[in-house]
Amino acid sequence: MDIEYLLTATRSARKTLDLDAQVDLEDIRECLRVGLQAANGSNSQAWRWLVVADPKKRETIAELYRDAYLKRVGGQLLADLLPSGTPESRLMSSTEWLVENMAKVPLLVIPSYEPYLPRIDGDESFHLATLYGSIFPAVWNFQLALHTRGYGTCVTTLHLHHEDEVRELLGIPPSFVQGALLPVGRLRAGHTFSPAPRRPLDEVVAVDSWDGPGL
């Protein structure tokens, strides 16, 4: 796969996941091997990746995810309430498809990370940047590796509204932070992604100051 295409056309996969296609765990193992080559803080590699294949555990996590979503949006699904054909309705339809089908996705992958630096007063921004800066490069590597092998996923975090329940379900030690929930499956046969529309660089990049000139 062309590198520039891979980097610009690896998209969030929801409705494009084939819920009936079998997942090869050896493929997932190889994708994780690639993912874990990513840079991480002090090269401590203080991570633990949980691959949840058990149907009952996936169903429990999916129920928690759905509950969290409904609480965030006021208790009802919204896709059918939006004007059809709009970008907003398409995004909401994709989001809520995953809410309704999370339990059917073949694998749920949860990367967890144990903070490796002691906390000091006033270091919240540093702590969070160091923590998530040590897990999301590997998450992105994993997503890229999945794409090259015909799989897809998307980054979700709603399960963290029920972090303690997921922790207990999977036996995650309290010292570890769950970074995300990645629903993983094969992409539907014949589906390809295209680069997404993005704002022009001059609108989002400045030199030397917030209001400085574009690059």
GROMACS .gro file of C-alpha atoms in nm:
model
  215
    1MET     CA    1   0.000   0.000   0.000
    2ASP     CA    2   0.133   0.344  -0.094
    3ILE     CA    3   0.259   0.518   0.221
    4GLU     CA    4   0.097   0.856   0.156
    5TYR     CA    5  -0.234   0.688   0.077
    6LEU     CA    6  -0.209   0.482   0.397
    7LEU     CA    7  -0.143   0.790   0.608
    8THR     CA    8  -0.417   1.003   0.452
    9ALA     CA    9  -0.685   0.740   0.396
   10THR     CA   10  -0.684   0.539   0.718
   11ARG     CA   11  -1.027   0.637   0.843
   12SER     CA   12  -1.249   0.548   1.136
   13ALA     CA   13  -1.428   0.224   1.049
   14ARG     CA   14  -1.775   0.162   1.187
   15LYS     CA   15  -2.040   0.068   0.931
   16THR     CA   16  -1.761  -0.049   0.702
   17LEU     CA   17  -1.680  -0.334   0.943
   18ASP     CA   18  -1.799  -0.677   0.834
   19LEU     CA   19  -1.957  -0.825   1.145
   20ASP     CA   20  -1.979  -1.173   0.992
   21ALA     CA   21  -1.621  -1.205   0.865
   22GLN     CA   22  -1.385  -1.416   1.069
   23VAL     CA   23  -1.089  -1.240   1.228
   24ASP     CA   24  -0.750  -1.410   1.214
   25LEU     CA   25  -0.588  -1.363   1.554
   26GLU     CA   26  -0.244  -1.408   1.399
   27ASP     CA   27  -0.316  -1.100   1.183
   28ILE     CA   28  -0.409  -0.906   1.495
   29ARG     CA   29  -0.094  -1.025   1.668
   30GLU     CA   30   0.115  -0.893   1.379
   31CYS     CA   31  -0.069  -0.561   1.383
   32LEU     CA   32  -0.002  -0.527   1.754
   33ARG     CA   33   0.364  -0.610   1.696
   34VAL     CA   34   0.380  -0.319   1.452
   35GLY     CA   35   0.182  -0.095   1.685
   36LEU     CA   36   0.414  -0.154   1.976
   37GLN     CA   37   0.712  -0.027   1.778
   38ALA     CA   38   0.579   0.323   1.847
   39ALA     CA   39   0.765   0.572   2.059
   40ASN     CA   40   0.659   0.593   2.424
   41GLY     CA   41   0.771   0.785   2.728
   42SER     CA   42   1.127   0.692   2.833
   43ASN     CA   43   1.077   0.373   2.631
   44SER     CA   44   0.923   0.229   2.948
   45GLN     CA   45   0.670   0.027   2.744
   46ALA     CA   46   0.446   0.031   3.051
   47TRP     CA   47   0.145  -0.091   2.854
   48ARG     CA   48  -0.089  -0.386   2.854
   49TRP     CA   49  -0.319  -0.446   2.559
   50LEU     CA   50  -0.634  -0.647   2.620
   51VAL     CA   51  -0.789  -0.824   2.320
   52VAL     CA   52  -1.145  -0.908   2.420
   53ALA     CA   53  -1.283  -1.196   2.213
   54ASP     CA   54  -1.520  -1.357   2.465
   55PRO     CA   55  -1.879  -1.288   2.347
   56LYS     CA   56  -2.021  -1.239   2.697
   57LYS     CA   57  -1.751  -0.990   2.792
   58ARG     CA   58  -1.797  -0.805   2.464
   59GLU     CA   59  -2.169  -0.791   2.529
   60THR     CA   60  -2.117  -0.650   2.878
   61ILE     CA   61  -1.878  -0.383   2.749
   62ALA     CA   62  -2.122  -0.301   2.468
   63GLU     CA   63  -2.404  -0.253   2.718
   64LEU     CA   64  -2.190  -0.018   2.924
   65TYR     CA   65  -2.089   0.169   2.608
   66ARG     CA   66  -2.453   0.209   2.500
   67ASP     CA   67  -2.557   0.329   2.844
   68ALA     CA   68  -2.280   0.588   2.844
   69TYR     CA   69  -2.376   0.709   2.496
   70LEU     CA   70  -2.744   0.747   2.581
   71LYS     CA   71  -2.657   0.945   2.893
   72ARG     CA   72  -2.439   1.177   2.684
   73VAL     CA   73  -2.714   1.247   2.428
   74GLY     CA   74  -3.015   1.274   2.654
   75GLY     CA   75  -3.147   0.920   2.655
   76GLN     CA   76  -3.240   0.859   2.290
   77LEU     CA   77  -3.073   0.786   1.959
   78LEU     CA   78  -3.043   1.095   1.742
   79ALA     CA   79  -2.965   0.983   1.387
   80ASP     CA   80  -3.328   0.962   1.276
   81LEU     CA   81  -3.401   1.309   1.416
   82LEU     CA   82  -3.153   1.485   1.187
   83PRO     CA   83  -3.218   1.589   0.824
   84SER     CA   84  -3.116   1.297   0.606
   85GLY     CA   85  -2.822   1.326   0.369
   86THR     CA   86  -2.632   1.587   0.570
   87PRO     CA   87  -2.275   1.530   0.693
   88GLU     CA   88  -2.407   1.551   1.049
   89SER     CA   89  -2.671   1.283   0.993
   90ARG     CA   90  -2.421   1.053   0.819
   91LEU     CA   91  -2.175   1.086   1.107
   92MET     CA   92  -2.447   1.033   1.366
   93SER     CA   93  -2.580   0.731   1.176
   94SER     CA   94  -2.231   0.578   1.174
   95THR     CA   95  -2.177   0.658   1.542
   96GLU     CA   96  -2.508   0.510   1.649
   97TRP     CA   97  -2.464   0.204   1.429
   98LEU     CA   98  -2.162   0.124   1.642
   99VAL     CA   99  -2.358   0.191   1.961
  100GLU     CA  100  -2.616  -0.066   1.849
  101ASN     CA  101  -2.368  -0.320   1.712
  102MET     CA  102  -2.066  -0.300   1.941
  103ALA     CA  103  -2.131  -0.649   2.085
  104LYS     CA  104  -2.123  -0.798   1.734
  105VAL     CA  105  -1.781  -0.658   1.645
  106PRO     CA  106  -1.544  -0.959   1.657
  107LEU     CA  107  -1.277  -0.805   1.882
  108LEU     CA  108  -1.258  -0.519   2.127
  109VAL     CA  109  -0.905  -0.399   2.199
  110ILE     CA  110  -0.830  -0.189   2.507
  111PRO     CA  111  -0.480  -0.041   2.537
  112SER     CA  112  -0.391   0.038   2.897
  113TYR     CA  113  -0.088   0.222   3.030
  114GLU     CA  114   0.068   0.252   3.372
  115PRO     CA  115   0.202   0.604   3.444
  116TYR     CA  116   0.573   0.574   3.504
  117LEU     CA  117   0.654   0.916   3.656
  118PRO     CA  118   0.565   1.023   4.011
  119ARG     CA  119   0.303   1.297   4.036
  120ILE     CA  120   0.383   1.643   4.171
  121ASP     CA  121   0.149   1.933   4.247
  122GLY     CA  122   0.037   2.128   3.943
  123ASP     CA  123   0.153   1.874   3.684
  124GLU     CA  124  -0.189   1.776   3.547
  125SER     CA  125  -0.123   1.892   3.189
  126PHE     CA  126   0.223   1.734   3.189
  127HIS     CA  127   0.088   1.413   3.338
  128LEU     CA  128  -0.190   1.377   3.080
  129ALA     CA  129   0.033   1.468   2.785
  130THR     CA  130   0.296   1.218   2.896
  131LEU     CA  131   0.042   0.946   2.961
  132TYR     CA  132  -0.155   0.971   2.637
  133GLY     CA  133   0.155   1.060   2.438
  134SER     CA  134   0.284   0.719   2.539
  135ILE     CA  135  -0.020   0.523   2.418
  136PHE     CA  136  -0.175   0.695   2.115
  137PRO     CA  137   0.127   0.668   1.885
  138ALA     CA  138   0.098   0.291   1.931
  139VAL     CA  139  -0.279   0.307   1.877
  140TRP     CA  140  -0.224   0.489   1.547
  141ASN     CA  141   0.045   0.243   1.440
  142PHE     CA  142  -0.198  -0.038   1.517
  143GLN     CA  143  -0.469   0.129   1.306
  144LEU     CA  144  -0.231   0.168   1.013
  145ALA     CA  145  -0.121  -0.195   1.037
  146LEU     CA  146  -0.484  -0.308   1.047
  147HIS     CA  147  -0.562  -0.108   0.732
  148THR     CA  148  -0.280  -0.273   0.535
  149ARG     CA  149  -0.425  -0.615   0.620
  150GLY     CA  150  -0.787  -0.543   0.535
  151TYR     CA  151  -0.909  -0.464   0.886
  152GLY     CA  152  -1.050  -0.149   1.039
  153THR     CA  153  -1.122   0.015   1.371
  154CYS     CA  154  -1.194   0.351   1.530
  155VAL     CA  155  -1.092   0.517   1.853
  156THR     CA  156  -1.372   0.529   2.109
  157THR     CA  157  -1.364   0.637   2.473
  158LEU     CA  158  -1.724   0.626   2.596
  159HIS     CA  159  -1.664   0.310   2.794
  160LEU     CA  160  -1.455   0.521   3.030
  161HIS     CA  161  -1.778   0.649   3.183
  162HIS     CA  162  -1.788   0.296   3.326
  163GLU     CA  163  -1.412   0.255   3.368
  164ASP     CA  164  -1.440   0.081   3.704
  165GLU     CA  165  -1.690  -0.177   3.576
  166VAL     CA  166  -1.468  -0.256   3.276
  167ARG     CA  167  -1.166  -0.271   3.505
  168GLU     CA  168  -1.341  -0.527   3.726
  169LEU     CA  169  -1.470  -0.728   3.429
  170LEU     CA  170  -1.124  -0.763   3.276
  171GLY     CA  171  -0.913  -0.766   3.592
  172ILE     CA  172  -0.725  -0.445   3.509
  173PRO     CA  173  -0.505  -0.332   3.801
  174PRO     CA  174  -0.597   0.007   3.949
  175SER     CA  175  -0.255   0.152   3.859
  176PHE     CA  176  -0.331   0.123   3.485
  177VAL     CA  177  -0.523   0.381   3.282
  178GLN     CA  178  -0.743   0.262   2.996
  179GLY     CA  179  -0.655   0.472   2.693
  180ALA     CA  180  -0.933   0.381   2.451
  181LEU     CA  181  -1.163   0.109   2.322
  182LEU     CA  182  -1.092  -0.010   1.966
  183PRO     CA  183  -1.360  -0.223   1.794
  184VAL     CA  184  -1.174  -0.437   1.539
  185GLY     CA  185  -1.308  -0.631   1.242
  186ARG     CA  186  -1.245  -0.698   0.876
  187LEU     CA  187  -1.349  -0.428   0.634
  188ARG     CA  188  -1.637  -0.510   0.405
  189ALA     CA  189  -1.522  -0.674   0.083
  190GLY     CA  190  -1.431  -0.420  -0.182
  191HIS     CA  191  -1.445  -0.119   0.050
  192THR     CA  192  -1.172   0.141   0.013
  193PHE     CA  193  -1.123   0.468   0.194
  194SER     CA  194  -1.040   0.808   0.050
  195PRO     CA  195  -0.863   1.101   0.212
  196ALA     CA  196  -1.111   1.308   0.413
  197PRO     CA  197  -1.175   1.678   0.355
  198ARG     CA  198  -0.966   1.887   0.590
  199ARG     CA  199  -0.941   2.259   0.660
  200PRO     CA  200  -0.664   2.441   0.467
  201LEU     CA  201  -0.326   2.455   0.641
  202ASP     CA  202  -0.336   2.835   0.657
  203GLU     CA  203  -0.644   2.813   0.880
  204VAL     CA  204  -0.485   2.581   1.134
  205VAL     CA  205  -0.108   2.644   1.121
  206ALA     CA  206   0.075   2.961   1.236
  207VAL     CA  207   0.441   3.052   1.266
  208ASP     CA  208   0.596   3.197   1.584
  209SER     CA  209   0.268   3.308   1.751
  210TRP     CA  210  -0.099   3.215   1.772
  211ASP     CA  211  -0.189   3.492   1.529
  212GLY     CA  212   0.127   3.458   1.323
  213PRO     CA  213   0.142   3.400   0.947
  214GLY     CA  214   0.073   3.063   0.791
  215LEU     CA  215   0.348   2.829   0.691
   0.00000   0.00000   0.00000
